[in-house]
Coordinates of C-alpha atoms in Angstrom, one line a residue:
X1 CA 0.0 0.0 0.0
X2 CA 2.8 2.5 1.0
X3 CA 4.6 1.6 -2.2
X4 CA 1.5 2.3 -4.3
X5 CA 1.0 5.6 -2.6
X6 CA 4.7 6.6 -3.2
X7 CA 4.5 5.4 -6.8
X8 CA 1.2 7.4 -7.4
X9 CA 2.8 10.4 -5.8
X10 CA 5.8 10.2 -8.1
X11 CA 3.6 9.9 -11.2
X12 CA 1.5 12.9 -10.2
X13 CA 4.7 14.9 -9.5
X14 CA 6.1 13.9 -12.9
X15 CA 2.8 14.8 -14.6
X16 CA 2.9 18.2 -13.0
X17 CA 6.5 18.8 -14.0
X18 CA 5.8 17.6 -17.5
X19 CA 2.8 19.9 -17.8
X20 CA 4.8 22.9 -16.5
X21 CA 7.7 22.2 -18.8
X22 CA 5.3 21.7 -21.7
X23 CA 3.9 25.1 -20.9
X24 CA 7.4 26.6 -20.7
X25 CA 8.3 25.2 -24.2
X26 CA 5.0 26.5 -25.7
X27 CA 5.6 30.0 -24.3
X28 CA 9.2 30.0 -25.4
X29 CA 8.2 29.0 -29.0
X30 CA 5.5 31.7 -29.1
X31 CA 7.9 34.4 -27.9
X32 CA 10.5 33.4 -30.5
X33 CA 8.0 33.4 -33.3
X34 CA 6.6 36.8 -32.1
X35 CA 10.1 38.2 -32.1
X36 CA 11.2 36.8 -35.5
X37 CA 8.3 36.1 -37.9
X38 CA 7.1 39.7 -38.5
X39 CA 9.1 41.1 -41.4
X40 CA 10.5 37.8 -42.4
X41 CA 9.0 38.2 -45.9
X42 CA 8.8 42.0 -46.1
X43 CA 12.2 43.1 -44.8
X44 CA 14.6 43.4 -47.8
X45 CA 18.0 41.6 -47.7
X46 CA 20.4 43.3 -45.4
X47 CA 23.7 44.2 -47.2
X48 CA 26.2 42.9 -47.4
X49 CA 26.5 39.6 -45.6
X50 CA 23.0 38.3 -45.8
X51 CA 22.4 38.5 -49.6
X52 CA 25.8 36.9 -50.2
X53 CA 24.6 33.8 -48.3
X54 CA 21.1 34.0 -50.0
X55 CA 22.6 34.4 -53.5
X56 CA 25.1 31.6 -53.0
X57 CA 22.3 29.3 -51.9
X58 CA 20.1 30.5 -54.8
X59 CA 22.9 29.6 -57.2
X60 CA 23.2 26.1 -55.7
X61 CA 19.5 25.6 -56.4
X62 CA 19.8 27.0 -59.9
X63 CA 22.8 25.0 -60.9
X64 CA 22.2 21.8 -58.9
X65 CA 25.8 22.0 -57.7
X66 CA 25.8 21.7 -53.9
X67 CA 29.6 21.4 -53.5
X68 CA 31.1 24.5 -55.1
X69 CA 29.9 27.7 -53.4
X70 CA 29.7 30.7 -55.7
X71 CA 28.5 34.3 -55.7
X72 CA 27.9 34.8 -59.4
X73 CA 31.2 33.7 -61.0
X74 CA 33.3 34.1 -57.9
X75 CA 34.2 31.3 -55.5
X76 CA 32.8 31.8 -52.0
X77 CA 35.1 29.8 -49.8
X78 CA 35.0 31.7 -46.5
X79 CA 32.7 29.2 -44.8
X80 CA 31.8 25.5 -45.1
X81 CA 28.7 24.5 -47.0
X82 CA 26.4 23.7 -44.0
X83 CA 24.3 26.9 -44.0
X84 CA 23.8 26.7 -47.8
X85 CA 22.6 23.1 -47.6
X86 CA 20.1 24.0 -44.8
X87 CA 18.8 27.0 -46.7
X88 CA 18.6 24.8 -49.9
X89 CA 16.4 22.4 -48.0
X90 CA 14.1 25.2 -46.9
X91 CA 13.9 26.5 -50.4
X92 CA 13.2 23.0 -51.8
X93 CA 10.3 22.7 -49.3
X94 CA 8.5 25.6 -50.9
X95 CA 8.4 23.9 -54.3
X96 CA 9.4 27.1 -56.0
X97 CA 13.1 26.4 -56.6
X98 CA 15.3 29.5 -57.2
X99 CA 12.1 31.7 -57.3
X100 CA 11.4 30.9 -53.6
X101 CA 10.7 34.1 -51.5
X102 CA 13.3 35.4 -49.1
X103 CA 11.3 34.1 -46.0
X104 CA 12.1 30.5 -47.0
X105 CA 15.9 31.2 -46.7
X106 CA 15.3 33.0 -43.4
X107 CA 13.3 30.2 -41.8
X108 CA 16.5 28.3 -41.2
X109 CA 17.6 31.1 -38.7
X110 CA 14.1 31.1 -37.0
X111 CA 14.5 27.3 -36.5
X112 CA 18.0 27.8 -35.3
X113 CA 16.9 30.4 -32.7
X114 CA 14.2 28.0 -31.5
X115 CA 16.9 25.3 -31.1
X116 CA 19.1 27.7 -29.2
X117 CA 16.3 28.8 -26.8
X118 CA 15.1 25.2 -26.2
X119 CA 18.7 24.1 -25.7
X120 CA 19.3 26.8 -23.1
X121 CA 16.2 25.8 -21.3
X122 CA 17.5 22.3 -21.2
X123 CA 20.9 23.6 -19.9
X124 CA 19.5 26.0 -17.3
X125 CA 17.1 23.3 -16.0
X126 CA 20.1 21.1 -15.3
X127 CA 22.1 23.8 -13.7
X128 CA 19.6 25.9 -11.7
X129 CA 16.2 24.3 -12.1
X130 CA 13.3 24.6 -14.5
X131 CA 12.2 28.1 -13.5
X132 CA 15.7 29.5 -13.9
X133 CA 16.1 27.7 -17.2
X134 CA 12.8 29.2 -18.4
X135 CA 13.9 32.7 -17.4
X136 CA 17.3 32.2 -19.1
X137 CA 15.7 30.9 -22.3
X138 CA 13.3 33.9 -22.4
X139 CA 16.3 36.2 -22.1
X140 CA 18.1 34.6 -25.0
X141 CA 15.0 34.6 -27.1
X142 CA 14.5 38.4 -26.8
X143 CA 17.9 40.0 -26.5
X144 CA 18.5 42.2 -29.5
X145 CA 21.5 40.3 -30.9
X146 CA 19.7 36.9 -30.9
X147 CA 16.4 38.3 -32.2
X148 CA 18.1 40.1 -35.0
X149 CA 20.2 37.1 -36.1
X150 CA 17.2 34.8 -35.8
X151 CA 15.5 36.7 -38.6
X152 CA 18.3 37.0 -41.2
X153 CA 19.6 34.4 -43.6
X154 CA 23.2 34.0 -42.3
X155 CA 25.2 31.5 -40.2
X156 CA 25.1 33.2 -36.8
X157 CA 21.7 31.9 -35.5
X158 CA 22.7 28.3 -36.3
X159 CA 26.1 28.9 -34.9
X160 CA 24.4 30.0 -31.7
X161 CA 22.2 27.0 -31.6
X162 CA 25.1 24.5 -32.0
X163 CA 27.2 26.4 -29.4
X164 CA 24.3 26.2 -26.9
X165 CA 23.7 22.5 -27.6
X166 CA 27.4 21.7 -27.2
X167 CA 27.8 23.8 -24.0
X168 CA 24.5 22.4 -22.6
X169 CA 25.8 18.8 -23.0
X170 CA 29.2 19.9 -21.5
X171 CA 27.3 21.5 -18.6
X172 CA 25.5 18.3 -17.9
X173 CA 28.7 16.3 -18.1
X174 CA 30.4 18.6 -15.7
X175 CA 27.5 18.6 -13.3
X176 CA 27.3 14.8 -13.3
X177 CA 31.0 14.6 -12.5
X178 CA 30.6 17.0 -9.6
X179 CA 27.6 15.1 -8.1
X180 CA 29.0 11.6 -8.8
X181 CA 26.1 10.7 -11.1
X182 CA 26.8 8.0 -13.7
X183 CA 28.3 9.2 -17.0
X184 CA 25.8 9.3 -19.8
X185 CA 26.9 8.5 -23.4
X186 CA 24.0 10.5 -24.8
X187 CA 25.5 13.7 -23.4
X188 CA 28.9 13.1 -25.1
X189 CA 27.1 12.2 -28.4
X190 CA 25.1 15.5 -28.3
X191 CA 28.3 17.4 -27.5
X192 CA 30.2 16.0 -30.4
X193 CA 27.3 16.1 -32.9
X194 CA 26.8 19.8 -32.1
X195 CA 30.6 20.4 -32.6
X196 CA 30.5 18.6 -36.0
X197 CA 27.4 20.5 -37.3
X198 CA 28.9 23.7 -35.9
X199 CA 32.1 23.1 -37.8
X200 CA 30.1 22.7 -41.0
X201 CA 28.3 26.0 -40.3
X202 CA 31.2 28.3 -39.3
X203 CA 34.3 26.4 -38.6
X204 CA 35.9 26.1 -35.1
X205 CA 33.8 28.6 -33.1
X206 CA 31.8 26.1 -31.0
X207 CA 34.9 24.0 -30.4
X208 CA 36.8 27.1 -29.3
X209 CA 34.0 28.0 -26.8
X210 CA 34.0 24.5 -25.3
X211 CA 37.8 24.2 -25.2
X212 CA 38.1 27.6 -23.4
X213 CA 35.3 26.5 -21.0
X214 CA 37.0 23.1 -20.2
X215 CA 40.4 24.8 -19.6
X216 CA 39.0 27.5 -17.4
X217 CA 36.9 25.1 -15.4
X218 CA 39.7 22.6 -14.9
X219 CA 42.1 25.4 -13.8
X220 CA 39.5 26.9 -11.4
X221 CA 38.7 23.4 -9.9
X222 CA 42.3 22.0 -10.3
X223 CA 40.8 18.8 -11.7
X224 CA 40.9 17.5 -15.3
X225 CA 39.6 14.0 -14.6
X226 CA 36.0 14.9 -15.4
X227 CA 36.9 15.5 -19.0
X228 CA 37.2 11.7 -19.6
X229 CA 33.3 11.8 -19.7
X230 CA 33.6 13.6 -23.0
X231 CA 34.6 10.3 -24.7
X232 CA 37.2 11.8 -27.0
X233 CA 37.6 8.7 -29.2
X234 CA 33.9 8.5 -29.8
X235 CA 34.0 12.3 -30.4
X236 CA 36.7 12.0 -33.1
X237 CA 34.6 9.4 -34.9
X238 CA 31.5 11.6 -34.8
X239 CA 33.5 14.6 -36.1
X240 CA 35.0 12.6 -38.9
X241 CA 31.6 11.2 -39.9
X242 CA 30.0 14.7 -40.0
X243 CA 32.8 16.7 -41.5
X244 CA 34.9 14.4 -43.7
X245 CA 32.4 13.8 -46.5
X246 CA 32.3 17.6 -47.2
X247 CA 36.1 17.9 -47.0
X248 CA 36.5 15.0 -49.5
X249 CA 34.1 16.6 -51.9
X250 CA 35.5 20.1 -51.8
X251 CA 39.1 18.9 -52.1
X252 CA 38.2 16.7 -55.0
X253 CA 36.5 19.7 -56.7
X254 CA 38.9 22.6 -55.8
X255 CA 42.1 21.0 -54.6
X256 CA 43.2 23.0 -51.5
X257 CA 41.7 26.3 -52.8
X258 CA 39.0 26.1 -50.2
X259 CA 41.4 25.8 -47.3
X260 CA 43.6 28.5 -48.6
X261 CA 40.7 30.9 -48.7
X262 CA 38.7 29.8 -45.6
X263 CA 41.6 29.1 -43.2
X264 CA 44.6 31.0 -44.7
X265 CA 42.8 34.2 -45.6
X266 CA 39.4 34.4 -43.8
X267 CA 40.1 32.8 -40.4
X268 CA 43.7 33.8 -39.9
X269 CA 43.0 37.2 -41.5
X270 CA 40.3 37.9 -38.9
X271 CA 42.6 36.9 -36.0
X272 CA 45.6 38.9 -37.2
X273 CA 44.1 42.0 -38.8
X274 CA 40.7 43.8 -39.2
X275 CA 39.2 42.4 -42.3
X276 CA 36.9 44.5 -44.6
X277 CA 37.4 47.6 -42.4
X278 CA 36.0 45.8 -39.3
X279 CA 39.1 46.1 -37.1
X280 CA 38.6 47.6 -33.6
X281 CA 40.6 47.7 -30.4
X282 CA 39.8 45.6 -27.3
X283 CA 36.8 47.0 -25.5
X284 CA 34.6 47.0 -28.6
X285 CA 32.2 44.4 -27.2
X286 CA 31.9 46.4 -23.9
X287 CA 30.6 49.3 -26.0
X288 CA 28.2 47.2 -28.1
X289 CA 26.9 45.1 -25.1
X290 CA 24.1 47.5 -24.0
X291 CA 22.5 47.3 -27.5
X292 CA 23.1 43.6 -28.3
X293 CA 22.0 42.4 -24.8
X294 CA 19.1 44.9 -24.6
X295 CA 16.8 45.0 -22.7
X296 CA 18.6 42.9 -20.1
X297 CA 22.1 44.4 -20.1
X298 CA 22.0 46.0 -16.6
X299 CA 20.5 42.9 -15.0
X300 CA 23.0 40.6 -16.7
X301 CA 25.9 42.6 -15.4
X302 CA 24.3 42.5 -11.9
X303 CA 23.9 38.7 -12.1
X304 CA 27.5 38.4 -13.4
X305 CA 28.9 40.5 -10.6
X306 CA 27.0 38.5 -8.0
X307 CA 28.2 35.2 -9.6
X308 CA 31.8 36.4 -9.4
X309 CA 31.4 36.9 -5.7
X310 CA 29.9 33.4 -5.2
X311 CA 31.7 31.3 -7.7
X312 CA 33.5 29.1 -5.2
X313 CA 30.1 27.9 -3.8
X314 CA 28.6 26.6 -7.0
X315 CA 29.9 24.4 -9.8
X316 CA 27.0 25.8 -12.0
X317 CA 28.2 29.4 -11.4
X318 CA 31.7 28.3 -12.2
X319 CA 30.6 26.8 -15.5
X320 CA 28.7 29.9 -16.6
X321 CA 31.7 32.1 -15.8
X322 CA 34.1 29.7 -17.5
X323 CA 31.9 29.9 -20.6
X324 CA 31.5 33.6 -20.8
X325 CA 34.7 35.3 -19.6
X326 CA 37.3 33.4 -21.6
X327 CA 35.2 33.5 -24.8
X328 CA 34.5 37.2 -24.4
X329 CA 38.2 37.9 -23.9
X330 CA 39.1 35.8 -26.9
X331 CA 36.8 37.8 -29.1
X332 CA 38.1 41.1 -27.7
X333 CA 41.6 40.0 -28.6
X334 CA 40.7 39.0 -32.2
X335 CA 41.5 41.9 -34.5
X336 CA 38.4 41.7 -36.7
X337 CA 35.2 42.6 -34.8
X338 CA 31.5 42.8 -35.5
X339 CA 28.9 43.0 -32.8
X340 CA 27.4 39.6 -33.5
X341 CA 30.7 37.7 -33.2
X342 CA 30.4 37.5 -29.4
X343 CA 26.8 36.2 -29.5
X344 CA 27.9 32.6 -28.6
X345 CA 29.1 33.9 -25.2
X346 CA 25.8 35.6 -24.4
X347 CA 23.8 32.4 -23.4
X348 CA 26.1 32.1 -20.4
X349 CA 25.0 35.5 -19.2
X350 CA 21.4 34.6 -19.8
X351 CA 21.9 31.5 -17.6
X352 CA 23.3 33.7 -14.8
X353 CA 20.4 36.1 -15.2
X354 CA 18.0 33.1 -14.9
X355 CA 19.8 32.1 -11.7
X356 CA 19.6 35.6 -10.4
X357 CA 15.9 36.0 -11.1
X358 CA 15.1 32.9 -9.0
X359 CA 17.6 33.5 -6.3
X360 CA 17.0 35.4 -3.0
X361 CA 20.7 35.9 -2.3
X362 CA 21.5 38.8 -4.6
X363 CA 21.9 42.0 -2.8
X364 CA 23.3 45.3 -4.2
X365 CA 24.7 46.3 -0.8
X366 CA 26.8 43.0 -0.8
X367 CA 28.8 44.1 -3.8
X368 CA 32.2 45.7 -3.6
X369 CA 32.5 49.4 -4.4
X370 CA 34.1 48.8 -7.8
X371 CA 31.3 46.3 -8.6
X372 CA 28.6 48.9 -7.8
X373 CA 30.3 51.3 -10.2
X374 CA 30.4 48.7 -13.0
X375 CA 26.7 48.1 -12.5
X376 CA 25.9 51.8 -12.5
X377 CA 27.8 52.2 -15.8
X378 CA 25.9 49.3 -17.3
X379 CA 22.6 50.8 -16.2
X380 CA 23.7 54.2 -17.7
X381 CA 24.6 52.5 -21.0
X382 CA 21.3 50.6 -21.0
X383 CA 19.4 53.9 -20.5
X384 CA 21.2 55.5 -23.4
X385 CA 20.3 52.6 -25.7
X386 CA 16.7 52.7 -24.6
X387 CA 16.5 56.4 -25.3
X388 CA 18.2 56.0 -28.6
X389 CA 15.7 53.3 -29.7
X390 CA 12.8 55.6 -28.8
X391 CA 14.3 58.3 -30.9
X392 CA 14.8 56.0 -33.8
X393 CA 11.2 54.7 -33.6
X394 CA 9.8 58.2 -33.6
X395 CA 12.2 60.0 -36.0
X396 CA 13.2 57.4 -38.6
X397 CA 10.1 57.8 -40.8
X398 CA 10.0 61.7 -40.7
X399 CA 13.7 61.9 -41.4
X400 CA 13.9 59.4 -44.3
X401 CA 10.4 59.7 -45.9
X402 CA 9.1 63.1 -44.8
X403 CA 6.0 61.5 -43.3
X404 CA 5.0 59.8 -40.0
X405 CA 4.3 56.1 -39.8
X406 CA 1.7 55.5 -37.0
X407 CA 3.4 52.2 -36.1
X408 CA 6.1 54.4 -34.5
X409 CA 3.8 55.1 -31.6
X410 CA 3.2 51.5 -30.4
X411 CA 6.8 50.8 -31.2
X412 CA 8.1 53.6 -29.0
X413 CA 5.7 52.4 -26.2
X414 CA 7.0 48.8 -26.5
X415 CA 10.6 50.1 -26.2
X416 CA 9.7 52.1 -23.1
X417 CA 7.9 49.2 -21.4
X418 CA 10.8 46.8 -22.2
X419 CA 13.3 49.4 -21.0
X420 CA 11.5 50.2 -17.7
X421 CA 11.0 46.5 -16.9
X422 CA 14.6 45.7 -17.9
X423 CA 16.1 48.2 -15.5
X424 CA 15.5 46.7 -12.1
X425 CA 15.9 48.7 -9.0
X426 CA 18.0 45.8 -7.6
X427 CA 20.6 43.7 -9.2
X428 CA 18.2 41.4 -11.0
X429 CA 14.4 41.5 -11.3
X430 CA 12.1 38.6 -10.5
X431 CA 10.8 36.2 -13.1
X432 CA 7.5 38.1 -13.6
X433 CA 9.2 41.4 -14.4
X434 CA 11.8 39.6 -16.5
X435 CA 9.0 37.9 -18.5
X436 CA 7.2 41.2 -19.0
X437 CA 10.4 42.8 -20.4
X438 CA 10.9 39.8 -22.7
X439 CA 7.4 40.0 -24.2
X440 CA 7.7 43.8 -24.6
X441 CA 11.1 43.3 -26.3
X442 CA 9.6 40.7 -28.7
X443 CA 6.8 43.2 -29.5
X444 CA 9.5 45.8 -30.2
X445 CA 11.3 43.6 -32.7
X446 CA 8.0 42.6 -34.4
X447 CA 6.8 46.2 -34.8
X448 CA 10.2 47.5 -36.0
X449 CA 11.3 44.7 -38.4
X450 CA 7.8 43.9 -39.5
X451 CA 6.2 47.3 -39.6
X452 CA 8.5 50.3 -39.5
X453 CA 11.7 49.2 -41.2
X454 CA 10.2 47.8 -44.5
X455 CA 8.3 51.1 -45.0
X456 CA 11.5 53.1 -44.9
X457 CA 11.9 53.1 -48.7
X458 CA 15.2 55.2 -48.9
X459 CA 17.0 52.4 -46.9
X460 CA 16.3 49.9 -49.6
X461 CA 17.6 51.1 -53.0
X462 CA 18.1 47.5 -54.3
X463 CA 14.4 46.7 -53.6
X464 CA 13.4 49.9 -55.5
X465 CA 15.6 49.1 -58.5
X466 CA 14.2 45.5 -58.6
X467 CA 10.6 46.8 -58.6
X468 CA 11.5 49.2 -61.4
X469 CA 13.1 46.4 -63.5
X470 CA 10.1 44.1 -62.9
X471 CA 7.7 46.8 -63.9
X472 CA 9.5 48.4 -66.9
X473 CA 11.7 45.7 -68.4
X474 CA 11.1 45.7 -72.2
X475 CA 11.8 41.9 -72.7
X476 CA 11.5 38.7 -70.9
X477 CA 15.3 38.3 -71.4
X478 CA 16.2 41.7 -70.0
X479 CA 19.4 41.9 -68.1
X480 CA 20.5 44.7 -65.8
X481 CA 24.1 46.2 -65.7
X482 CA 24.9 48.4 -62.7
X483 CA 27.8 50.8 -62.4
X484 CA 29.3 51.7 -59.0
X485 CA 26.3 50.3 -57.0
X486 CA 27.4 46.7 -56.6
X487 CA 25.5 45.6 -53.5
X488 CA 24.9 41.8 -53.2
X489 CA 21.2 42.5 -52.5
X490 CA 20.8 43.8 -56.1
X491 CA 22.0 40.5 -57.5
X492 CA 19.7 38.5 -55.3
X493 CA 16.6 40.6 -56.0
X494 CA 17.2 41.3 -59.8
X495 CA 18.8 38.0 -60.8
X496 CA 22.0 36.0 -60.9
X497 CA 22.8 37.3 -64.4
X498 CA 23.0 41.0 -63.1
X499 CA 26.2 42.6 -64.4
X500 CA 28.3 44.5 -61.9
X501 CA 30.5 46.8 -63.9
X502 CA 31.5 50.4 -64.5
X503 CA 30.1 53.2 -66.7
X504 CA 31.9 51.9 -69.7
X505 CA 30.5 48.4 -69.0
X506 CA 26.9 49.7 -68.8
X507 CA 27.4 51.5 -72.1
X508 CA 28.7 48.3 -73.7
X509 CA 25.8 46.4 -72.3
X510 CA 23.2 48.8 -73.7
X511 CA 25.0 48.8 -77.1
X512 CA 25.0 45.0 -77.2
X513 CA 21.2 44.7 -76.7
X514 CA 19.6 48.1 -77.2
X515 CA 16.1 46.8 -77.4
X516 CA 16.1 44.8 -74.1
X517 CA 19.1 45.9 -71.9
X518 CA 18.7 48.1 -68.8
X519 CA 21.4 49.9 -66.8
X520 CA 21.9 51.6 -63.5
X521 CA 24.5 54.4 -63.1
X522 CA 25.0 57.2 -60.5
X523 CA 23.2 60.3 -61.7
X524 CA 26.6 62.1 -61.6
X525 CA 27.9 59.8 -64.3
X526 CA 25.1 60.3 -66.8
X527 CA 27.2 62.7 -69.0
X528 CA 30.0 60.0 -69.1
X529 CA 27.4 57.4 -70.2
X530 CA 26.0 59.6 -72.9
X531 CA 29.5 60.3 -74.2
X532 CA 30.3 56.6 -74.3
X533 CA 27.0 55.8 -76.1
X534 CA 27.3 58.6 -78.7
X535 CA 29.6 56.8 -81.2
X536 CA 27.0 54.1 -81.6
X537 CA 24.2 56.5 -82.1
X538 CA 22.5 55.7 -78.9
X539 CA 21.3 57.8 -75.9
X540 CA 20.1 56.8 -72.4
X541 CA 16.5 57.3 -71.5
X542 CA 15.9 57.6 -67.7
X543 CA 13.2 55.3 -66.5
X544 CA 13.4 56.3 -62.9
X545 CA 15.7 57.9 -60.3
X546 CA 16.5 56.1 -57.0
X547 CA 17.6 58.3 -54.1
X548 CA 18.4 56.7 -50.8
X549 CA 21.0 55.3 -48.4
X550 CA 23.4 52.5 -48.9
X551 CA 23.3 50.8 -45.4
X552 CA 26.4 48.8 -46.1
X553 CA 28.6 51.9 -46.1
X554 CA 26.3 54.6 -44.7
X555 CA 26.4 56.8 -47.9
X556 CA 23.8 58.5 -50.0
X557 CA 23.1 57.0 -53.4
X558 CA 21.6 58.8 -56.3
X559 CA 21.0 56.4 -59.1
X560 CA 19.4 56.5 -62.5
X561 CA 17.7 53.4 -64.1
X562 CA 18.1 53.6 -67.9
X563 CA 17.3 52.0 -71.2
X564 CA 18.8 52.7 -74.6
X565 CA 17.2 55.0 -77.2
X566 CA 18.3 55.6 -80.8

């Protein structure tokens, strides 16, 4: 009888836990979709990185060649093929082939953010309990950096997902070793599978995150024996099985050209020098933190400071600090810097925030004087970012279009709600306030990327040119040649056969097919174009003028879309 009562009690407890965790997962999924789906179809491709990925995938679908990565006729050997293959699968699922809309490519990033958020919930539940895991996952789902990468067709959302899965498995392996629980092969398999897929997405970043965590933890605890639970021999076999087929295919196709470009130039170039004008000194990620961890930056710093004071008491806190601090420092030391590079470190801060939101041991007065000043600086930076976002919401449309978009009002309100809830009067707010900030932040992203941003026409010259070409092209076989304005978004939106050239090249293109050809040149070069066309007896008729901003370099563009006239 007693055994039956105990068994029944256990089943009821398991049912309650299952129901609560099921609710957690449903809420997390809804928040991620709320933050990422609006604008997925209407937001134009964001130069320059996103359309490079989109176009390379599009050309794989057009050509049927899924080994050689190209942007038009140029090899694109900076990254492995993983993200292109995933995007190709998403495109194939639409049944539209190379004509698939942009949202199909971007769905891969939405799925990746869902994996990352669920993975962090799995991790946080093991380290600090289900409530803390839920809070941490909510944070990751709605910080600006993750919500932005979760809606664009690049590698970084999937890289985040694989890093979270690898680190989550590593966290469970470490926790099991510290509690004396039996080692589980499944954790090692998840760890190495995530490493393999991560390598196929963006090379060694997840492995670097895990290696730094292992070294830091082992030094802090003066114990390396727990790493045997990683099953390195099994791990090598998994890595070989995941990565080797691609390596064989690309070496067979290109020799060692891929490695020369991806490792010799791209990877080592980023470490040694600032590539593509993206160099910055150490401290860059301190300055970008308040935006890319908005609206939780101040609370995350508070939780981190509290964790530093208590790291000796908790293996879970040690794990989070060993994840974040070495990886953040490594990115600060790498010469090439972009704000999203440090994103794989941010889940560790989200875990600490989840711990802080469910802990009653965090006290501002317990901090040392220097820690209080660090928190005050973080709160100041967070306040500046919130104010800046309100200004952008209200002023962007009047400044760029001369009108006022009514969506700016609820957008500004959502920013203010997220900002006020995200700035706790203590170190870290409770889970209710944190959840409110997360929902308001998700609404902010939905309103901005789904409502305001697509309506800001001057920001999207490539979209305007593509609309003009679709409307006014004289022939079904019309090709466009563009001088000076060579953004990848133009190629993706107008077509793979778009010609990126100079004024003389546009003139030659118009001369070669005067009945069908179209051209784009800066308005300041129209006299040069007319002079180049004059010997052939042609002149350029202006179909439309495109005035706007090139977001890739922050410069005004004044472009004329033209056809030939005798």
